[in-house]
Coordinates of C-alpha atoms in Angstrom, one line a residue:
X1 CA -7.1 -9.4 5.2
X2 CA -6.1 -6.8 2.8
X3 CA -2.9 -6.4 1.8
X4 CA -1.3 -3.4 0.6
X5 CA 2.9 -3.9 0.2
X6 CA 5.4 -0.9 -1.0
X7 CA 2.9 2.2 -2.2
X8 CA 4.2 3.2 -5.3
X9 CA 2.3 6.2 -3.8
X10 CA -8.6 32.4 31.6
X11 CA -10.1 34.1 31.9
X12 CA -8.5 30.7 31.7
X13 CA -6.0 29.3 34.1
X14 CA -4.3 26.7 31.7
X15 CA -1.4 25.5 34.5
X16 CA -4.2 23.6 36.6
X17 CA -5.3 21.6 33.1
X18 CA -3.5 18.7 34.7
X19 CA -0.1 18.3 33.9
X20 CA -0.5 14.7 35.1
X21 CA -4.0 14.4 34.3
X22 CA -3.0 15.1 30.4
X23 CA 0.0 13.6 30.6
X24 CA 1.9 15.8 28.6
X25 CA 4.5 17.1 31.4
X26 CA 8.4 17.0 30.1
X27 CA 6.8 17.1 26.0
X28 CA 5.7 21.1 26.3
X29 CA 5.0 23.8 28.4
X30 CA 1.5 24.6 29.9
X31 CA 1.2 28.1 30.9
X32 CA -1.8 30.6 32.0
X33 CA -3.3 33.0 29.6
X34 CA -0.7 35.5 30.8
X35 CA 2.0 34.3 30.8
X36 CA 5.0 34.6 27.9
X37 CA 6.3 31.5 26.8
X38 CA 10.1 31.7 27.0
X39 CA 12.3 29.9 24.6
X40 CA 14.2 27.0 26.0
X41 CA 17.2 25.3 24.2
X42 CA 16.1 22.1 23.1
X43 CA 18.2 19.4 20.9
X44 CA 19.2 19.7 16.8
X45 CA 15.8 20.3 15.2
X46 CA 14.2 17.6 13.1
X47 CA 14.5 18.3 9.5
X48 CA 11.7 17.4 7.1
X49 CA 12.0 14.3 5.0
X50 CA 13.7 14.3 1.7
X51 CA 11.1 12.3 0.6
X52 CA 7.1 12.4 0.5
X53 CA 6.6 9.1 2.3
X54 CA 9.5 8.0 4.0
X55 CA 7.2 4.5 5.4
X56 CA 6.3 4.0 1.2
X57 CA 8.1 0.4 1.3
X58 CA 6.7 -1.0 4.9
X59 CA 4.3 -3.7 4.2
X60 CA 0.7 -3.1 5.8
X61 CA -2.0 -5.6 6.0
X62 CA -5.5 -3.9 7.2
X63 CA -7.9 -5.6 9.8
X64 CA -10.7 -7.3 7.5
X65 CA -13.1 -6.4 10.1
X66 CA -13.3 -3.5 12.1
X67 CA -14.1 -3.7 15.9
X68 CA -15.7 -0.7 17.9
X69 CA -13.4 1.2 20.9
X70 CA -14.8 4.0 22.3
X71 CA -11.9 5.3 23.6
X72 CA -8.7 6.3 21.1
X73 CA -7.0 3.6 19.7
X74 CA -3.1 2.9 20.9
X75 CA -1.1 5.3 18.5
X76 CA 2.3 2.6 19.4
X77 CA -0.2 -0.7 19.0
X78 CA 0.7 -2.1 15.4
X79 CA -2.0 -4.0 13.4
X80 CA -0.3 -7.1 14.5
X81 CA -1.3 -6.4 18.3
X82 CA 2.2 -5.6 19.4
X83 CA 3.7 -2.5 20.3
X84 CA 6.3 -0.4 19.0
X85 CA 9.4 -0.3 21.3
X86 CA 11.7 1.6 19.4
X87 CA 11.6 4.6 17.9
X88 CA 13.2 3.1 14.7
X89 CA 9.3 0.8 14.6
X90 CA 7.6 4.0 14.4
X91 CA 8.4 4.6 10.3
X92 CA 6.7 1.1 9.7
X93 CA 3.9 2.2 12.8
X94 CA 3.3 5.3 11.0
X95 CA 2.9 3.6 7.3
X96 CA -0.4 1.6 8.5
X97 CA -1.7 4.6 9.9
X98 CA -1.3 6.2 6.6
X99 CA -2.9 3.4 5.3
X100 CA -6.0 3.4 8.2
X101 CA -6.3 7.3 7.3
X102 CA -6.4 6.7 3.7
X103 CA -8.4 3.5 3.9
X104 CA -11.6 5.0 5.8
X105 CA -11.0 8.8 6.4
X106 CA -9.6 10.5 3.7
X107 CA -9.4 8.6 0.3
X108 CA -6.2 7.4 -1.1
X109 CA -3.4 10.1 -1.9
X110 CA -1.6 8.6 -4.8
X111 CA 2.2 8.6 -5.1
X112 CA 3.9 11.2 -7.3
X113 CA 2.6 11.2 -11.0
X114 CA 4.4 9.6 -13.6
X115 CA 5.7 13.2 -14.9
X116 CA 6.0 16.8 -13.2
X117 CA 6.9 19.7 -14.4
X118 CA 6.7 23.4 -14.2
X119 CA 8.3 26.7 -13.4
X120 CA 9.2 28.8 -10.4
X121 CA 9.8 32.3 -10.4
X122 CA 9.5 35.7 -7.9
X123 CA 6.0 35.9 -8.5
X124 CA 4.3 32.5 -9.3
X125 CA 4.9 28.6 -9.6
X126 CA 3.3 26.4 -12.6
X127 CA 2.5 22.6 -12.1
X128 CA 2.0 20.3 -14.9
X129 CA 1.3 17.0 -14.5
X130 CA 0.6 13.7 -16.7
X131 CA -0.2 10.6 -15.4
X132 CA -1.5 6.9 -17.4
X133 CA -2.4 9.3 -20.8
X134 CA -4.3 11.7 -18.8
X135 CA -2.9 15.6 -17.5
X136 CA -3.9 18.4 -15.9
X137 CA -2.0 21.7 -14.8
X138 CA -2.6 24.8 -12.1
X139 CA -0.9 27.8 -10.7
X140 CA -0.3 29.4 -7.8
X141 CA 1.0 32.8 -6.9
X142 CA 4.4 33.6 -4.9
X143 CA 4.9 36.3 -2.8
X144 CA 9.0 36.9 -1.2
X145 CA 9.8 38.5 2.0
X146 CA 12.2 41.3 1.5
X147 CA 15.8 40.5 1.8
X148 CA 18.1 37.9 -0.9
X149 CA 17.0 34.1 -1.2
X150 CA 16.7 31.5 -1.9
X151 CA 13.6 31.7 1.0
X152 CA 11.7 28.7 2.7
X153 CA 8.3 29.0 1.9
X154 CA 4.5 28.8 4.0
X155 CA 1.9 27.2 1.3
X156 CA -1.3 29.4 2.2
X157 CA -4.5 27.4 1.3
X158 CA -6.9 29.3 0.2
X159 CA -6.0 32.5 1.3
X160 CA -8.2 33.2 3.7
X161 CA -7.4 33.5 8.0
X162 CA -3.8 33.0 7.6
X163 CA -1.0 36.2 8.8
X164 CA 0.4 36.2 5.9
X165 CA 2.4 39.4 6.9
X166 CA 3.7 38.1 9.9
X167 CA 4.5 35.1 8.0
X168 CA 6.7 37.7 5.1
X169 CA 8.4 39.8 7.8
X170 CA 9.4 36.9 9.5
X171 CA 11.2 35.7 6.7
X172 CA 9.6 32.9 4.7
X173 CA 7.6 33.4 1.1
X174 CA 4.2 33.1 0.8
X175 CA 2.9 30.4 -1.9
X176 CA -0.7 31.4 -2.5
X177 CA -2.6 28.1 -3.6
X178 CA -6.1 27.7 -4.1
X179 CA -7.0 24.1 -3.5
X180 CA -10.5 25.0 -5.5
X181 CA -8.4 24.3 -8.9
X182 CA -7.1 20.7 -7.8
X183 CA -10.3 20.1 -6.0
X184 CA -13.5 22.0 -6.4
X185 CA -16.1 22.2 -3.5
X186 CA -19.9 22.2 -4.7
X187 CA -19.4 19.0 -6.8
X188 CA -21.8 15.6 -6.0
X189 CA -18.8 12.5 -4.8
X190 CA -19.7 11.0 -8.2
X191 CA -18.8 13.9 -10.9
X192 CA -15.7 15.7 -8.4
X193 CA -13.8 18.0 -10.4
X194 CA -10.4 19.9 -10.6
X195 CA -6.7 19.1 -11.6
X196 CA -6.9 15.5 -9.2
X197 CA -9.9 14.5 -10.6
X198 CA -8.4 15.1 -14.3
X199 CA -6.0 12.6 -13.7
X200 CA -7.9 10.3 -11.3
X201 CA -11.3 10.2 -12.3
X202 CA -14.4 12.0 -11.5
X203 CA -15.9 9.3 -9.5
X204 CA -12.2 9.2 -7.3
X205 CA -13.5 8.0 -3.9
X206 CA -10.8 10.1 -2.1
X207 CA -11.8 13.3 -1.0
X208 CA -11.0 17.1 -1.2
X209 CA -9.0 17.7 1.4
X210 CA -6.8 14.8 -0.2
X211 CA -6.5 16.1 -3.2
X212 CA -6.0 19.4 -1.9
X213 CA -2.8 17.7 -0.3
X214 CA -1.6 16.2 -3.0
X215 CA -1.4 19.4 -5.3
X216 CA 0.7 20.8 -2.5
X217 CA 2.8 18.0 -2.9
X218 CA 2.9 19.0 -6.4
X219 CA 4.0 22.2 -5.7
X220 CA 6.8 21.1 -3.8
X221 CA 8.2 18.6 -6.5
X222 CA 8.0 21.3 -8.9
X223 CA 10.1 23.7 -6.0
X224 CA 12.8 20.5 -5.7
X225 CA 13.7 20.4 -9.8
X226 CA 13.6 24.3 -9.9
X227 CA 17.0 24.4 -8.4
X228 CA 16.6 26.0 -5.8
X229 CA 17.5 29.8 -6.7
X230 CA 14.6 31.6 -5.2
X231 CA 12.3 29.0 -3.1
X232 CA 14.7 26.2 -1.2
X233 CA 12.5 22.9 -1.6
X234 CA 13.4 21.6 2.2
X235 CA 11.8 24.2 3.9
X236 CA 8.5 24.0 3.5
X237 CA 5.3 24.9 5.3
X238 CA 1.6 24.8 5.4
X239 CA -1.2 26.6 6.9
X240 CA -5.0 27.5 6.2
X241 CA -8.2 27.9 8.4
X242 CA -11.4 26.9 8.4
X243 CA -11.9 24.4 5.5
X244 CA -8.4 25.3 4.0
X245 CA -6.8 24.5 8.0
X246 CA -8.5 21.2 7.3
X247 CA -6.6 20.9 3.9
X248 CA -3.5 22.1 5.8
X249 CA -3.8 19.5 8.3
X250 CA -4.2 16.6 6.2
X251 CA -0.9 17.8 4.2
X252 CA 0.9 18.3 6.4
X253 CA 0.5 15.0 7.7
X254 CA 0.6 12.8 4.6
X255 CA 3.8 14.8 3.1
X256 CA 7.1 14.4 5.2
X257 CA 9.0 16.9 3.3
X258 CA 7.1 19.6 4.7
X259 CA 8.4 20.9 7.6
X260 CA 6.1 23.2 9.9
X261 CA 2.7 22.6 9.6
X262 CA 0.0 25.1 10.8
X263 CA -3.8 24.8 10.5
X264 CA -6.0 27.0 12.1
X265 CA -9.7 26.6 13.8
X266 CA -9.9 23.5 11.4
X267 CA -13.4 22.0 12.9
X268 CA -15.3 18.9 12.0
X269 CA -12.6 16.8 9.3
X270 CA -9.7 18.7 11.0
X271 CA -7.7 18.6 13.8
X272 CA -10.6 17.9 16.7
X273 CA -10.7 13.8 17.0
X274 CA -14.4 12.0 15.8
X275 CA -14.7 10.5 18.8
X276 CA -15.2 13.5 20.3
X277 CA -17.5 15.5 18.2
X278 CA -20.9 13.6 19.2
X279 CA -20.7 14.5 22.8
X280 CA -19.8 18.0 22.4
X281 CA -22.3 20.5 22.9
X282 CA -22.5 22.6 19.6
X283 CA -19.9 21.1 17.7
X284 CA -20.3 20.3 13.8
X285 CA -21.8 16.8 13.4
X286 CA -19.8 14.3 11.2
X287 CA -22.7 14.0 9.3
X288 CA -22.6 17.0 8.5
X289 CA -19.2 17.7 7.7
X290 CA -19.5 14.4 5.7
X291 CA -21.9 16.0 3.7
X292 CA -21.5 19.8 3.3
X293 CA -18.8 19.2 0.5
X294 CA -16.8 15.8 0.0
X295 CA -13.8 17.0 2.0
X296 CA -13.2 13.2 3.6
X297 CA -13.3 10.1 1.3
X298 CA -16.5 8.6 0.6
X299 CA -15.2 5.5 2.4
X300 CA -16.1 7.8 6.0
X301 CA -19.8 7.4 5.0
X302 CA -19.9 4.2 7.4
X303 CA -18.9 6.2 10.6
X304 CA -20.9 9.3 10.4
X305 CA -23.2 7.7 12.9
X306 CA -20.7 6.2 15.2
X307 CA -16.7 6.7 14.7
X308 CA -15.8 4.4 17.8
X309 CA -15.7 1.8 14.9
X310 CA -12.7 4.0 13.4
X311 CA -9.8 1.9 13.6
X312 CA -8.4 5.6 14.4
X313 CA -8.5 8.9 15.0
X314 CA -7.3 12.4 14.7
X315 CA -4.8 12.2 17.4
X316 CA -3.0 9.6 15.4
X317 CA -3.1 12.0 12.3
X318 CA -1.2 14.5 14.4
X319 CA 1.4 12.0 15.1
X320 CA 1.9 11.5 11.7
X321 CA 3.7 15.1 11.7
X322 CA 6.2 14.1 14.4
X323 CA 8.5 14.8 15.0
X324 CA 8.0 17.8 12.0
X325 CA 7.5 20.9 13.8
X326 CA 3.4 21.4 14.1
X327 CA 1.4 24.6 15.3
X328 CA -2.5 24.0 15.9
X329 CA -4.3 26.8 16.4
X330 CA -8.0 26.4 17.5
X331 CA -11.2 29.3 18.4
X332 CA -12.8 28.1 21.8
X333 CA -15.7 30.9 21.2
X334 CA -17.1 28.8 18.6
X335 CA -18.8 26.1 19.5
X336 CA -19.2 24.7 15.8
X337 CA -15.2 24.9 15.3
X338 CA -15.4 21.7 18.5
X339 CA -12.3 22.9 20.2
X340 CA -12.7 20.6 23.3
X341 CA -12.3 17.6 21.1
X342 CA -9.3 19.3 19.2
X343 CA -7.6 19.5 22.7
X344 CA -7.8 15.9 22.7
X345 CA -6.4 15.4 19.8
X346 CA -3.5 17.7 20.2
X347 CA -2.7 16.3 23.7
X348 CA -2.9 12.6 22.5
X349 CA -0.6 13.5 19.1
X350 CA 2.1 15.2 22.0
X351 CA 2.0 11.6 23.3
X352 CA 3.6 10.4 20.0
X353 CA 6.0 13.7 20.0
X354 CA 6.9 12.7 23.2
X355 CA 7.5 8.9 22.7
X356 CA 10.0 9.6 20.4
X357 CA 11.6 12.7 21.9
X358 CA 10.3 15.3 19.8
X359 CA 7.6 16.7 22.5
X360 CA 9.2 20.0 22.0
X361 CA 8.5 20.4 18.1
X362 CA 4.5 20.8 19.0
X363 CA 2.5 23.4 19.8
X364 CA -1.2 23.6 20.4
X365 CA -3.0 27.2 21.6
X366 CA -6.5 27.7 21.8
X367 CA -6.3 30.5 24.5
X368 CA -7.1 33.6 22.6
X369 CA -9.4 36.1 23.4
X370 CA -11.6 37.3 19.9
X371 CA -14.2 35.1 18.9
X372 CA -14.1 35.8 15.5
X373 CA -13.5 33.1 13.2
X374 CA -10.2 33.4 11.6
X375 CA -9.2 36.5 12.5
X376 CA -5.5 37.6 12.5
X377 CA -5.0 37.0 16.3
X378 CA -2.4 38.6 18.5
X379 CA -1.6 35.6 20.8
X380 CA 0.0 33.7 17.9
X381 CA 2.0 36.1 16.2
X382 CA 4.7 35.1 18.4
X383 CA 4.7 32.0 18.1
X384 CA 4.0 31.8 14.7
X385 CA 7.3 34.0 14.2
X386 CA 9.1 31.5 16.5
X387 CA 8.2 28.3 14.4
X388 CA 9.3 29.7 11.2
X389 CA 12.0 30.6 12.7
X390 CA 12.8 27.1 14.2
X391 CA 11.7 24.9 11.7
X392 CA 11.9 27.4 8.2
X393 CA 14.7 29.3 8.7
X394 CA 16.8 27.2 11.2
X395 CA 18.0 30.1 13.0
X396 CA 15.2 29.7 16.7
X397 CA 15.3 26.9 19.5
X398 CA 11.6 28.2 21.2
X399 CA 9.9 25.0 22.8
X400 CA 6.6 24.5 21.9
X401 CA 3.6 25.6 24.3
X402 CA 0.7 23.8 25.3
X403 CA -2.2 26.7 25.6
X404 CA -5.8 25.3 26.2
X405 CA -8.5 28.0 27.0
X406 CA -10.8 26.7 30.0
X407 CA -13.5 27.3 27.6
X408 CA -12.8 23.9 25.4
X409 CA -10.1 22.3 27.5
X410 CA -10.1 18.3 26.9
X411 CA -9.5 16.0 29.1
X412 CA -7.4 12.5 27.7
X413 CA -7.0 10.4 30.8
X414 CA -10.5 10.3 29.5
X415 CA -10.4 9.3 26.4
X416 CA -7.4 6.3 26.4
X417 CA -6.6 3.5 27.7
X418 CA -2.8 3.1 27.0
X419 CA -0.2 4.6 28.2
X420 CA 2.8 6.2 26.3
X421 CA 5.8 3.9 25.9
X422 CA 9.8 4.5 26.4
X423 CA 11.0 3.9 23.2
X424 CA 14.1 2.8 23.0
X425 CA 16.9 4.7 20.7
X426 CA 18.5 2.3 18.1
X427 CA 19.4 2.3 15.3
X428 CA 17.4 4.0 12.5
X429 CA 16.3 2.1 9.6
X430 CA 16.6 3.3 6.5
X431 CA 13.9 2.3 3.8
X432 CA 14.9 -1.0 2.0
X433 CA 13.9 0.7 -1.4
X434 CA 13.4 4.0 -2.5
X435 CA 10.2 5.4 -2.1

């Protein structure tokens, strides 16, 4: 066994896609292409953590061998071999999957360095950091929506495929980050370089899109000593596409304090589960996503050839957001971007939303109409305005929306096993020590 204890770290017609068969009916709306999702009034929303890892003092001991499962592991099964039955056991159920992810997907994220600083102003946000006699800084641009703040904020990676106007008018600030400075793409695993590296070593086993979460973690630590004048540090979002709605994805899910998280057409290492991605026609093999930069850890190098001996998958990655507020938006014109198997992965993270009574704080749309890949897209400008709104500026109640195109529409009666639990209320357990 291996321990780890206390981190210090339509033409679609989408109504017929099986309410039952998905097993998604009472967690969010399935509609048709045409149709207008219509806001319903739905309970207090969830607010983000005030922490980064609220699970950072559960006790996780990892399998010492590793057993193959086609279908997607039990999100509610616990290492142990029982099953959560309360949705109090999902902060503990949630810290080994953290510690699955990190363990043989993505690398290790470490905690918050031993010192942060930096600035926040109208128009940009410094990070310094220094950790065991070793620092490293970057920058990122800020961009306010009209009107007096403080303003939540949407973290753009990259800069590239995200509506950043939308994103203004609708009220929030735009953080313009380029993960490239904490994490630098065209680098062999054993010489990586950027600000993470600085501090962790050039031969770090964890992998971009890791490091590309921690500097937004960064970011936000720097937002929460700033004061809180002209960027408010608990309302926080991410978003990116294509490579960057990777980076987006794994942030969102491995920092609790954000609260909306947004990645578009994120492909191979993204949203769509690795299960999936052999058997669909087209799709980016994990091979090659492995090896086209080192976005996952090096640790993923074993299940390249087969990831049913993953002890999990994307869909449980997803449910690490819940019950945040999370918007997946996929391109089903692509074949490369494997939106079939990010349907699955989506509809099997609802189960989690679901379980613990949060199915209304998810919303997954691949039904759009242009093919091209990360363009500005008219079918999500609502609902991108009606997250940010919800989950930003606390002033919406819109239900999430289920949206599958025909053209990549999953199926997950086929791809589990389990079924999705009652869990009961109870009372919620604080952690024992602070994270």
């Amino acid at each position: 066994m291996i321990s780890s204890s206390g981190r210090s770290r339509i033409s679609s017609t989408v109504a017929v896609l099986a309410a039952a068969a998905l097993a998604v009916a009472g967690a969010v709306t399935v509609v048709a292409r045409t149709a207008i999702a219509e806001a319903a009034p739905v309970g207090a929303v969830v607010a983000a953590a005030a922490v980064e890892d609220e699970g950072a003092d559960c006790p996780v001991s990892l399998p010492g061998s590793l057993t193959a499962n086609s279908r997607l592991p039990d999100p509610f099964r616990k290492l142990d071999g029982s099953r959560i039955t309360s949705k109090a056991d999902w902060r503990c159920r949630r810290a080994e999957t953290r510690e699955l992810a990190e363990r043989y997907v993505y690398g290790d994220k470490p905690a918050k360095p031993a010192t942060v600083t930096g600035t926040v102003s109208s128009s940009s946000i410094t990070v310094n950091v220094s950790h065991n006699g070793r620092s490293s800084s970057f920058s990122a641009s800020v961009q306010l929506p009209t009107g007096s703040g403080p303003f939540p904020a949407v973290v753009v990676l990259g800069g590239f495929g995200a509506d950043t106007a939308t994103i203004r008018s609708a009220g929030a600030a735009v953080i313009n980050y380029d993960p490239f400075a904490v994490g630098r793409e065209g680098t062999p695993r054993n010489n990586k370089q950027g600000a993470f590296y600085s501090i962790y070593g050039a031969s770090s086993s964890t992998g971009l899109l890791m490091a590309w979460a921690w500097g937004v973690s960064r970011i936000i630590d720097v937002i929460e000593q700033s004061g809180g004048n002209i960027l408010r540090a608990d309302a926080t979002g991410v978003t990116g596409c294509s490579r960057y709605g990777k980076g987006a994805f794994v942030t969102g899910a491995f920092d609790q304090r954000i609260a909306l998280t947004m990645p578009i057409e994120s492909g191979s290492a993204g949203a769509p589960i690795f299960r999936g991605l052999p058997g669909e026609s087209g799709a980016q093999p994990l091979s090659s996503a492995y090896g086209e930069q080192p976005w996952l850890g090096d640790a993923f190098s074993s299940f390249t050839g087969n990831p049913n001996t993953l002890p999990l998958d994307t869909h449980q990655v997803v449910g690490m957001v819940a019950p945040r507020g999370l918007f997946i938006m996929e391109n089903p014109h692509v074949d490369w971007l494997a939106a079939r198997s990010g349907s699955v992965a989506g509809l099997g993270g609802a189960e989690v939303y679901k379980a613990l009574g949060a199915g209304e704080n998810i919303t997954y749309w691949s039904d759009v109409q242009d093919g091209t890949h990360c363009a500005s897209r008219s079918e999500w400008r609502t609902p991108l305005q009606q997250n940010i709104q919800k989950y930003l500026l606390k002033t919406g109640n819109a239900a999430g929306t289920i949206r599958i195109s025909s053209r990549k529409a999953g199926n997950l009666s086929e791809w589990r096993d389990w079924q999705t639990p009652t869990l009961t209320d109870g009372p919620t357990t604080p952690p024992t020590t602070p994270p």
